[in-house]
Short mmCIF file of C-alpha atoms in Angstrom, two decimals:
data_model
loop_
_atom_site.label_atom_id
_atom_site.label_comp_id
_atom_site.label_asym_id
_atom_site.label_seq_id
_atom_site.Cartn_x
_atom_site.Cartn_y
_atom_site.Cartn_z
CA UNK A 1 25.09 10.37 -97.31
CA UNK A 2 26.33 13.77 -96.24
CA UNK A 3 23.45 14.02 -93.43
CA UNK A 4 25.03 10.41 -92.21
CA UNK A 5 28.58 12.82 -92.20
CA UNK A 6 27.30 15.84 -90.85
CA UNK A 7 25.16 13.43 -88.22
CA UNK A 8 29.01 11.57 -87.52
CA UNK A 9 30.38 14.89 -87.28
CA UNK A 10 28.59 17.03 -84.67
CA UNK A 11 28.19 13.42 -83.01
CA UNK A 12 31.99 13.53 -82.45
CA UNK A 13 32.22 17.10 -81.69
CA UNK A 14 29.93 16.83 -78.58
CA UNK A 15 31.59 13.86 -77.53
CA UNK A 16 35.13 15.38 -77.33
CA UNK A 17 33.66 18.94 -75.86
CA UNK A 18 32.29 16.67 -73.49
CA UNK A 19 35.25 14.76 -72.53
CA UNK A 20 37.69 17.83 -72.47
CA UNK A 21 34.97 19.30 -70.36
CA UNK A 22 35.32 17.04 -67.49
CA UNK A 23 38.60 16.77 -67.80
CA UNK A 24 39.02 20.25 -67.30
CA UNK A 25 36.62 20.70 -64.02
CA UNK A 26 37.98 17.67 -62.29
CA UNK A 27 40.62 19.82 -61.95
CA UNK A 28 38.99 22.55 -60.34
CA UNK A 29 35.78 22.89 -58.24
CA UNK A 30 35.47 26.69 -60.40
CA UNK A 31 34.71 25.78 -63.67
CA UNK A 32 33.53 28.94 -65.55
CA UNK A 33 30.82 27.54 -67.91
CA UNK A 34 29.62 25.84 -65.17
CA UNK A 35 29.18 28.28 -62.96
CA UNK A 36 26.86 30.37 -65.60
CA UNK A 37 25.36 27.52 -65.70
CA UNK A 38 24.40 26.80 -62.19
CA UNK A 39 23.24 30.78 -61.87
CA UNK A 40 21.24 30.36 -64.79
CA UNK A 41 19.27 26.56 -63.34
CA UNK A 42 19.85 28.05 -60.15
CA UNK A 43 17.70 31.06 -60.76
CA UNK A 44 14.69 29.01 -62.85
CA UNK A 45 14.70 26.23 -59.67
CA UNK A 46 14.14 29.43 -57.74
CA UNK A 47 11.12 31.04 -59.58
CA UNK A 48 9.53 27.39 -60.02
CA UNK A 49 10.17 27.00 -56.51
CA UNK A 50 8.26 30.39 -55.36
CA UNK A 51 5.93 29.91 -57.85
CA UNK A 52 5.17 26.70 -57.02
CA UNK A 53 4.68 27.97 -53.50
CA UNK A 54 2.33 30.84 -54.45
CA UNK A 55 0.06 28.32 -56.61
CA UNK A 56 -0.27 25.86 -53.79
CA UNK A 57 -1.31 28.58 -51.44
CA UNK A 58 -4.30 29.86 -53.93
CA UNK A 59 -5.43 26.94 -54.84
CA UNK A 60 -6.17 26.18 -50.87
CA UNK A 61 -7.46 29.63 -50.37
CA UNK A 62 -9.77 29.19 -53.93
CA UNK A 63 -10.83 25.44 -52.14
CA UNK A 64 -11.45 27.26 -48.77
CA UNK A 65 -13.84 29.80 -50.26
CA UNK A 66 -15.96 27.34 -51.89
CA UNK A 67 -16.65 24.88 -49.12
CA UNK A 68 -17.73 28.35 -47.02
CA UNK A 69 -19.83 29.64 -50.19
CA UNK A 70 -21.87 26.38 -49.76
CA UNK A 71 -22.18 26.42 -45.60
CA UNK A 72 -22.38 30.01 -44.71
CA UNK A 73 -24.26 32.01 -47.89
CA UNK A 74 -25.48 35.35 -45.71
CA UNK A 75 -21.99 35.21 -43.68
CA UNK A 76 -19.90 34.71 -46.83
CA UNK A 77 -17.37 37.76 -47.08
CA UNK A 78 -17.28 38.23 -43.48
CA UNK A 79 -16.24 34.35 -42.88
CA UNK A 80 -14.30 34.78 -45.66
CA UNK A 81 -12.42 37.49 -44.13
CA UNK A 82 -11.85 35.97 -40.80
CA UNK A 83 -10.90 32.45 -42.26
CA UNK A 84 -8.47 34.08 -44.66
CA UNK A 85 -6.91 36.02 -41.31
CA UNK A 86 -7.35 32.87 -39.32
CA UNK A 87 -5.15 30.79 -41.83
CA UNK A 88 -2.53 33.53 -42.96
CA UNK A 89 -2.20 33.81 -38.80
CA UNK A 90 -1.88 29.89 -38.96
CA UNK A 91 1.28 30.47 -41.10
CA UNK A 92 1.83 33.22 -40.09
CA UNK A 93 2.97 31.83 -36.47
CA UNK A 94 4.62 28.55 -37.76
CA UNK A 95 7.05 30.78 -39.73
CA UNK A 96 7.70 32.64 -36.92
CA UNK A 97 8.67 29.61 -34.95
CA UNK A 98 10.52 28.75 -37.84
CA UNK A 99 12.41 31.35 -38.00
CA UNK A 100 12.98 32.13 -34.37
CA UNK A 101 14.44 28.83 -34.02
CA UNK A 102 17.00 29.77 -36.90
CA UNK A 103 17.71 33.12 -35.54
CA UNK A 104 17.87 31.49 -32.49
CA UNK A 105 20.67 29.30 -33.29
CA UNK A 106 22.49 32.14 -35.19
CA UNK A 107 22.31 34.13 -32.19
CA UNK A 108 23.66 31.71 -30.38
CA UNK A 109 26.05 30.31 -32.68
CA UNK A 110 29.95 31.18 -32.40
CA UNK A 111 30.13 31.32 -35.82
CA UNK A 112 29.27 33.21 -38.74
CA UNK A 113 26.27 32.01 -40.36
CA UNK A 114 24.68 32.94 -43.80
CA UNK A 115 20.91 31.78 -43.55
CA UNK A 116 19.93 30.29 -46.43
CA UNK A 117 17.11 27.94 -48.32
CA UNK A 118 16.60 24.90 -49.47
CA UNK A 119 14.95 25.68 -53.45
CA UNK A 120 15.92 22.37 -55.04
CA UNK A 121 17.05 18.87 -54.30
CA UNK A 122 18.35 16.52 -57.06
CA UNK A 123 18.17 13.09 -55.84
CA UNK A 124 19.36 10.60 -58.53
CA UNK A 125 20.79 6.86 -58.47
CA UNK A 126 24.42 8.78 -59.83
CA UNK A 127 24.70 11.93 -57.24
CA UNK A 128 22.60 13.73 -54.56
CA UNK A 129 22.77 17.29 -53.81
CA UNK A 130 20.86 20.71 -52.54
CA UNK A 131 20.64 23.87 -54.38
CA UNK A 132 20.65 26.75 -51.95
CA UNK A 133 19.66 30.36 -52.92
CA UNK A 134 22.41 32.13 -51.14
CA UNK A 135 25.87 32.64 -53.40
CA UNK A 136 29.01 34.53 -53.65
CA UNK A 137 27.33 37.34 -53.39
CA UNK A 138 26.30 36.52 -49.97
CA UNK A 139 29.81 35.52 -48.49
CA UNK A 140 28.92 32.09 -49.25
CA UNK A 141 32.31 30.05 -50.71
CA UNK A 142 33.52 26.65 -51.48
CA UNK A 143 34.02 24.42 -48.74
CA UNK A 144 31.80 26.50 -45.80
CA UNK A 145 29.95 24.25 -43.73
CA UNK A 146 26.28 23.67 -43.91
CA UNK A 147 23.83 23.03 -41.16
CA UNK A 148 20.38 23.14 -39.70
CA UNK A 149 18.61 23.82 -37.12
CA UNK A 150 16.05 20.87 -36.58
CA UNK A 151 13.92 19.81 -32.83
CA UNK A 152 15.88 21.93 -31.02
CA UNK A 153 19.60 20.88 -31.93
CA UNK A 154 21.76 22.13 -34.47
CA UNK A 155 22.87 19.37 -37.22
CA UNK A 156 25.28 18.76 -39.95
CA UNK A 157 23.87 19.13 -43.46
CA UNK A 158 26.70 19.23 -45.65
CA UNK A 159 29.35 21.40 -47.04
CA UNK A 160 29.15 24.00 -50.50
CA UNK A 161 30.56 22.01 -53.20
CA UNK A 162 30.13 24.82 -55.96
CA UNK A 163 29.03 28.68 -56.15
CA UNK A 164 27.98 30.88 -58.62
CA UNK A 165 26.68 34.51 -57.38
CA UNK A 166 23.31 33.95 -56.29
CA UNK A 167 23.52 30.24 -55.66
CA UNK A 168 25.25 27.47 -54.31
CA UNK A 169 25.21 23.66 -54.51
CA UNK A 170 25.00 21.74 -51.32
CA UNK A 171 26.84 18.22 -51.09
CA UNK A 172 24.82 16.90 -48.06
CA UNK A 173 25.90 14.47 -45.62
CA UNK A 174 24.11 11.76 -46.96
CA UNK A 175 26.02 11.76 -50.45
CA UNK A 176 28.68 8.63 -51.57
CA UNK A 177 31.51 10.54 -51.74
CA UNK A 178 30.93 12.56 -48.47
CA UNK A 179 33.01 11.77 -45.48
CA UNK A 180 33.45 13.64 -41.85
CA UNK A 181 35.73 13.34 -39.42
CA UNK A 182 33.50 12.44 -36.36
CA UNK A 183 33.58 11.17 -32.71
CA UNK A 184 31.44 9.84 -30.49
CA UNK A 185 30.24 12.63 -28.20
CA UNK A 186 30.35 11.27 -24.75
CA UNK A 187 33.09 8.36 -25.13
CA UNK A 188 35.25 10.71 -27.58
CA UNK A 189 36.11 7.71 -29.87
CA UNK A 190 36.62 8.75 -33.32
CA UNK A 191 35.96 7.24 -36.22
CA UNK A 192 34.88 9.02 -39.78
CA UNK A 193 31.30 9.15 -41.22
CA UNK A 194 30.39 7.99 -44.98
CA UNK A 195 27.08 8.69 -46.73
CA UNK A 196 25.48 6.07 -48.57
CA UNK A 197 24.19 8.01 -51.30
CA UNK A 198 20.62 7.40 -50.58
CA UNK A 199 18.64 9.88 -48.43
CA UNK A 200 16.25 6.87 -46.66
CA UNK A 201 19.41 5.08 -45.91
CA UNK A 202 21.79 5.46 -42.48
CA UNK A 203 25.24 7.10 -42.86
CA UNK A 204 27.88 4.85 -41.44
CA UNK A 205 30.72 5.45 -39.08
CA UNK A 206 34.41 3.82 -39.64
CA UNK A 207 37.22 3.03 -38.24
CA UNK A 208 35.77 3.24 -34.30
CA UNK A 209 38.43 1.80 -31.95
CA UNK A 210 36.90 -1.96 -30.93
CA UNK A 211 37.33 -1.05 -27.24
CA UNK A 212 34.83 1.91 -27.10
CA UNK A 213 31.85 -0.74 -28.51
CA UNK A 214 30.81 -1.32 -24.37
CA UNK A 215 30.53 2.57 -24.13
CA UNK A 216 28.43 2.59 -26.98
CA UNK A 217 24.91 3.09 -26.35
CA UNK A 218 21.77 3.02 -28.75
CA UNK A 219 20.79 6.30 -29.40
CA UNK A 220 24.08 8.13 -28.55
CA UNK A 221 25.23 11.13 -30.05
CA UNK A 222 28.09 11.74 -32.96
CA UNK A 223 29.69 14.67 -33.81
CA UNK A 224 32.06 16.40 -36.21
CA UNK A 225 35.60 16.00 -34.46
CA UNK A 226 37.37 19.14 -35.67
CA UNK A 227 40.35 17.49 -36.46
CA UNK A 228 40.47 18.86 -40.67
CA UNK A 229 39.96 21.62 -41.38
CA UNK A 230 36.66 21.12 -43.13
CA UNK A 231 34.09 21.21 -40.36
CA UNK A 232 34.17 23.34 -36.79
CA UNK A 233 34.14 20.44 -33.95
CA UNK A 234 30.76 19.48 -32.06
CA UNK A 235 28.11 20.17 -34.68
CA UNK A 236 25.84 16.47 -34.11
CA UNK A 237 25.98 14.39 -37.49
CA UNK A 238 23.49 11.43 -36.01
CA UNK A 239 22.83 8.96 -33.77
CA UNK A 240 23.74 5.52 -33.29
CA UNK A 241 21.39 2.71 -34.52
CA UNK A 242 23.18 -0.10 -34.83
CA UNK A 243 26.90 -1.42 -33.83
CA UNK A 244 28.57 -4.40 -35.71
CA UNK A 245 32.43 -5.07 -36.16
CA UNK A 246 32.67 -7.16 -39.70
CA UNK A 247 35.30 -10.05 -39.93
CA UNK A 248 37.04 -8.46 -42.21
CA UNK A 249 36.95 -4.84 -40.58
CA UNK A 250 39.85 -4.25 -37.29
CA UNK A 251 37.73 -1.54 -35.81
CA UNK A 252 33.70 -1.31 -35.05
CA UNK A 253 30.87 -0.04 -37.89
CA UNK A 254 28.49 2.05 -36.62
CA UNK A 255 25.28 2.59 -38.03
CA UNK A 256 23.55 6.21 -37.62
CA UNK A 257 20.51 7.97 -37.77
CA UNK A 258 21.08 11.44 -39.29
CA UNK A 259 20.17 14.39 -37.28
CA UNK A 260 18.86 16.19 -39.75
CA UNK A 261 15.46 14.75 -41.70
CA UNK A 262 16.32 15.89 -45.23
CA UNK A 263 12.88 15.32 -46.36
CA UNK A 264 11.73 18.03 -44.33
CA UNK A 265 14.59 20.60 -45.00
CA UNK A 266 13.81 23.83 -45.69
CA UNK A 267 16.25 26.60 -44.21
CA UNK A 268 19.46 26.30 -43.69
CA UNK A 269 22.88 27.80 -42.28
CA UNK A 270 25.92 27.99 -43.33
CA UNK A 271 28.66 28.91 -41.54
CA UNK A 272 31.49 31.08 -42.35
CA UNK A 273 34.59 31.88 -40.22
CA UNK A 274 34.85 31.63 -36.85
CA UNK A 275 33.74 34.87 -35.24
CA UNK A 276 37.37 35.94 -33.18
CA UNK B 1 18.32 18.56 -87.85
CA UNK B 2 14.94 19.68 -86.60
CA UNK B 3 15.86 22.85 -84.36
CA UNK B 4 12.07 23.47 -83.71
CA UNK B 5 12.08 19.89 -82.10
CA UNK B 6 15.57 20.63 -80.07
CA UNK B 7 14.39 23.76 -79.00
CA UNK B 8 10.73 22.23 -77.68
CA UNK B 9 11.74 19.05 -76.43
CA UNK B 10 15.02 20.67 -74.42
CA UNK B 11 12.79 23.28 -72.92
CA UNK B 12 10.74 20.57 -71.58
CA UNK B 13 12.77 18.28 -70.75
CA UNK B 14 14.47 21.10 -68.89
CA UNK B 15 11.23 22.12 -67.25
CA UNK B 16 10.32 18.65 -65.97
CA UNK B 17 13.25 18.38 -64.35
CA UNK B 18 13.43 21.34 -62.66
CA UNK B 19 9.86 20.93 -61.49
CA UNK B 20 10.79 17.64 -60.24
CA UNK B 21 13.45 18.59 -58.27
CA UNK B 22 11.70 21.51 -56.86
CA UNK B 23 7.86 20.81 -56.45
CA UNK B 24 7.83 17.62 -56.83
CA UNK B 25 10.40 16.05 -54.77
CA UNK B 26 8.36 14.14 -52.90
CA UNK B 27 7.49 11.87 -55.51
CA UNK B 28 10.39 9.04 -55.08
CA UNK B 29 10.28 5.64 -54.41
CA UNK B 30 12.94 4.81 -51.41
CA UNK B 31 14.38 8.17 -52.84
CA UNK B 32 14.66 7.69 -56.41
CA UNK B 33 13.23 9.70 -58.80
CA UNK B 34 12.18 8.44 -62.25
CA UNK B 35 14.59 9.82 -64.91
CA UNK B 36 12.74 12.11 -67.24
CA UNK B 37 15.29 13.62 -69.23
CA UNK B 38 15.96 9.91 -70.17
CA UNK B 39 11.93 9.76 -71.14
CA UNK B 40 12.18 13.52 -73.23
CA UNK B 41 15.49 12.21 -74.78
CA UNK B 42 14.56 9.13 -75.57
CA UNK B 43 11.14 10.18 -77.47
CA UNK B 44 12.84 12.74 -79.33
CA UNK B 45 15.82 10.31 -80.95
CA UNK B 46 13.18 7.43 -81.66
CA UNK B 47 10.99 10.19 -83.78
CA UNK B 48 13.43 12.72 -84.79
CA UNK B 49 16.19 10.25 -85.58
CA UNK B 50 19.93 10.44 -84.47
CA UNK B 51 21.01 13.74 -84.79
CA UNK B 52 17.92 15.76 -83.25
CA UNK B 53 17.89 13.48 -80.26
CA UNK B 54 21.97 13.83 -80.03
CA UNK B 55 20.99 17.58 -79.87
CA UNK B 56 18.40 17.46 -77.56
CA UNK B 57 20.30 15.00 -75.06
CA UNK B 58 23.69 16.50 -74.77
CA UNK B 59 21.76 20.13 -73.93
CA UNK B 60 19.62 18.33 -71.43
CA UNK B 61 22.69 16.77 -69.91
CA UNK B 62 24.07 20.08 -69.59
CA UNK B 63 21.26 21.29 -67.68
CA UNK B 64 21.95 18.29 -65.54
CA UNK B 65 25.47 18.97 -65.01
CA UNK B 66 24.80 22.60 -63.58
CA UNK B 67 23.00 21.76 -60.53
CA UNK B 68 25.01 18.43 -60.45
CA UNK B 69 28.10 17.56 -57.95
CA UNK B 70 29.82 15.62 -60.86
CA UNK B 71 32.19 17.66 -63.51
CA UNK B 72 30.86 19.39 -66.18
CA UNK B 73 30.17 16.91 -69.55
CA UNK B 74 29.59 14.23 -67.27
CA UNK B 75 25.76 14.58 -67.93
CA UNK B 76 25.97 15.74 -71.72
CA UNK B 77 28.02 12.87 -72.72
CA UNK B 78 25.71 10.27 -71.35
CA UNK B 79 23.05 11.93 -72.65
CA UNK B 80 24.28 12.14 -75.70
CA UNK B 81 25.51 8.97 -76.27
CA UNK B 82 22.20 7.09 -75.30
CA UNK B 83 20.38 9.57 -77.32
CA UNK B 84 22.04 9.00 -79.95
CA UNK B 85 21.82 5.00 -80.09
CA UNK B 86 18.29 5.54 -80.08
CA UNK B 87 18.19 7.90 -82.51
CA UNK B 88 18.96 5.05 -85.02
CA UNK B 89 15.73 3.15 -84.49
CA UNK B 90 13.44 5.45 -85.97
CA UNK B 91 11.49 4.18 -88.37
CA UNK B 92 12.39 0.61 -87.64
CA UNK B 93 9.00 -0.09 -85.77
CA UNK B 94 5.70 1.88 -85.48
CA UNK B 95 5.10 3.64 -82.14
CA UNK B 96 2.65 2.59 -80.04
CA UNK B 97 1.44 3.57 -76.45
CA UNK B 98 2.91 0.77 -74.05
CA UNK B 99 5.31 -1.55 -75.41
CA UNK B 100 7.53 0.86 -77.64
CA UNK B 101 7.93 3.52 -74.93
CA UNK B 102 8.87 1.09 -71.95
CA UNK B 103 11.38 -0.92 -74.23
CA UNK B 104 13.08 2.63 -75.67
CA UNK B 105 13.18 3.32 -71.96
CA UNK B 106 15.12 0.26 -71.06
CA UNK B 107 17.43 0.53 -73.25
CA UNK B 108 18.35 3.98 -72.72
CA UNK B 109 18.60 3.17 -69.29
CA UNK B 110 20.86 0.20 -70.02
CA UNK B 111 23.21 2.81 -72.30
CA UNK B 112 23.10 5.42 -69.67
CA UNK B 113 24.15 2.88 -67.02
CA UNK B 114 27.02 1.22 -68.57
CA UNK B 115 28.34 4.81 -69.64
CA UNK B 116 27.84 6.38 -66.39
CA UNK B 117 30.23 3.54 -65.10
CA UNK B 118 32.26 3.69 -68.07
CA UNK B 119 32.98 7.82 -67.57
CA UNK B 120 33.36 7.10 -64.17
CA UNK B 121 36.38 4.71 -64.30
CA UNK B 122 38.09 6.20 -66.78
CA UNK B 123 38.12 9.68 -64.93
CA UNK B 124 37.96 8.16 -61.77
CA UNK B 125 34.88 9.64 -60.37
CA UNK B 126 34.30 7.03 -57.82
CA UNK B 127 34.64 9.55 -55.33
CA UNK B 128 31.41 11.96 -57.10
CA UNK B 129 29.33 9.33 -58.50
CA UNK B 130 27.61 6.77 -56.42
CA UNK B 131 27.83 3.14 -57.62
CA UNK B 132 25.79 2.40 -60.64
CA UNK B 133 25.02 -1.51 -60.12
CA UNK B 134 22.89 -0.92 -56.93
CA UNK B 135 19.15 -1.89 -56.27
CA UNK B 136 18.28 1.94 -56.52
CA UNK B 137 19.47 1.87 -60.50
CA UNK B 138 17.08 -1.05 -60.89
CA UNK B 139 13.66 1.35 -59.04
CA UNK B 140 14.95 3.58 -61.42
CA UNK B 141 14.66 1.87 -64.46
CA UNK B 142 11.71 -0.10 -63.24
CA UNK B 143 10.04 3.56 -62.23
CA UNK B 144 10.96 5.67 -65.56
CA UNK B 145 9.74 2.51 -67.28
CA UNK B 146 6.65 2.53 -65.89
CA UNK B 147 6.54 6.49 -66.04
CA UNK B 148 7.34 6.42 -69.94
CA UNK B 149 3.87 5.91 -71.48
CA UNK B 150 2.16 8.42 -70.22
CA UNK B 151 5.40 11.01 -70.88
CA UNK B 152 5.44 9.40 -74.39
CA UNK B 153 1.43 10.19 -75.09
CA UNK B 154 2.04 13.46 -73.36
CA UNK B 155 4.96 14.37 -75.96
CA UNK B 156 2.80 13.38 -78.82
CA UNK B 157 0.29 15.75 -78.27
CA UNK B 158 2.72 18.53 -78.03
CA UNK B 159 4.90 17.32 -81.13
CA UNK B 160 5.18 14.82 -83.73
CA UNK B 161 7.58 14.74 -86.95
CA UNK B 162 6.33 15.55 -89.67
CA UNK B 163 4.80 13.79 -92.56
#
């Protein structure tokens, strides 16, 4: 009987701690508990994630050695040696590439920008969102913009949602509740851009004036507008895929392909202020 | 209240997820992962009982809710709840490697479903948390379902209650 209390008891206390708990960080995006939180997560999702890297990398060199201990006995270290050079080169050169195309764009960017990467994503049916491993500590704050640099273009991946001093969470531009002012980029129609809260799915565009659907084109580029605050103007949000004006909708729907493949994303920027 | 149990089963609940999210992100079906802090939470009310797995679910929430875009609690209370409606089955049937596991699963999933819309309207998240009654909740129950056996036999090796 007093285990069915004591069971009532702490079932009640959780419950309220719970509710008072997000009660009080809907009110504010810096929630202290929270944010220990997030550094503490934050900082295992990083070891796993470099960990997890390091594993992957011996077990291919461990496979590598074998298949060459079976083919080339007499040549064995000295293969060994050259194949391990050959692939570390391998890497070696697509990181460079990599990374020249991110310094690249932060050269050439007007703006600020943090580098940063990707070191978790959490993809569920409730919320979507990207754990960076750049924080506070590294200028980064609520609200900065977040992009990447992907093919050659420069695309929007989001904006910081929350902070804590080593890391930062990432709501990307893909998520329900995220919305951008956008235009299109060669008929300068606006119209504002919704995630669907599913990564494989297209973001939509709103609110497009019906008389821009003949400039449309499949394929054509959209961009943040710059008209809040939130995002700088001209960073390229997606492409359009498909154009349909609903009934029960005034204006046109767009249908876009994102710019940036989040499946693939591993570095990112974000961008502080504007460089005067 | 069996702390050793709290203590294992959070840890790995904890651990899956954050493997999941990191290494193993690639493993989704249209983008959906299979919930297995649902699976961890689920095993550890049906053999702990109510108040182990009320534990165990409102800390894994929490380690939800710190990578998560939704407020703080929102994780720990679904968690908890689900956990703890589970919790009171224990001992009502024997545990066996299919059918058990996939039904505890279901039903969890049901709970968690019907209180993540239920927190949602009454703090009006609608603007954090995506919509609940979507084809992508029903991959993810169908997915953890399917998922749940093999967590459920894994979790058995690693600890049973005693007696």
């Amino acid at each position: 009987m007093k285990e069915v209390r004591v069971q009532r008891l702490s079932f009640w206390i959780l419950f309220v701690a719970s509710l008072l708990s997000i009660g009080w960080s809907r009110r504010g995006s810096d929630f202290f508990p929270q944010r220990i939180a997030l550094g503490i997560v934050g900082g295992l999702q990083h070891t796993v994630s470099a960990v997890g890297t390091a594993t992957v990398g011996t077990v291919r060199s461990v496979s590598d050695l074998r298949n060459l201990r079976k083919e080339y006995d007499l040549l064995l270290e000295e293969l060994q040696r050259y194949r391990s050079v050959a692939s570390d080169l391998d890497a070696l050169v697509q990181e460079n590439a990599r990374l020249r195309s991110q310094l690249g764009f932060i050269e050439n960017s007007e703006y600020q920008v943090i580098p940063g990467k990707v070191i978790a994503k959490s993809d569920s049916t409730i919320y979507s969102s990207l754990t960076i491993n750049r924080g506070e500590r590294h200028g980064i704050r609520v609200g900065q913009p977040v992009v990447a640099y992907v093919n050659g273009e420069e695309g929007l991946v989001g904006r910081v949602l929350r902070v804590s001093g080593s890391y930062a969470v990432v709501l990307p531009v893909f998520a329900v509740n995220s919305y951008v002012g956008a235009r299109l980029e060669r008929t300068r129609h606006e119209g504002l851009v919704e995630g669907t809260g599913l990564v494989d799915e297209p973001l939509t565009m709103r609110y497009v004036a019906s008389e821009a659907r003949e400039g449309i084109e499949y394929g054509a580029p959209v961009v943040t507008s710059g008209l809040s605050s939130r995002f700088p103007p001209g960073l390229r949000i997606g492409t359009v895929r498909e154009v349909s004006s609903p009934p029960y909708e005034p204006s046109l729907v767009l249908s876009l392909t994102a710019i940036v493949d989040f499946d693939r994303l591993e570095y990112v920027a974000i961008l502080s202020e504007v460089v005067q | 209240m069996n702390v050793s149990a709290v203590i294992v089963f959070v840890a790995i609940g904890s651990a899956l997820e954050i493997i999941q999210n990191t290494l193993l992100d690639f493993i989704a079906i249209r983008g959906v992962h299979a919930d297995l802090i649902l699976i961890v939470a689920s095993y550890t009310a049906f053999q702990f009982g109510s108040q182990t797995g009320q534990v165990s679910g409102f800390l894994l929430g929490i380690v939800e809710d710190a990578v998560a875009i939704t407020p703080f609690g929102f994780h720990s209370i679904v968690r908890l709840v689900h956990s703890s409606i589970l919790g009171f089955a224990r001992g009502t049937v024997a545990l066996d490697y299919v059918v058990i596991p996939v039904l505890l699963v279901i039903i969890a999933s049901g709970i968690k479903v019907a209180m993540v819309a239920a927190v949602t309207a009454v703090f009006s998240l609608n603007d954090l948390a995506n919509p609940v009654w979507t084809i992508s909740t029903l991959i993810e129950i169908s997915y953890t379902a399917a998922v749940a056996p093999l967590v459920f036999a894994a979790l058995r090796k690693i600890k049973k209650p005693d007696g």
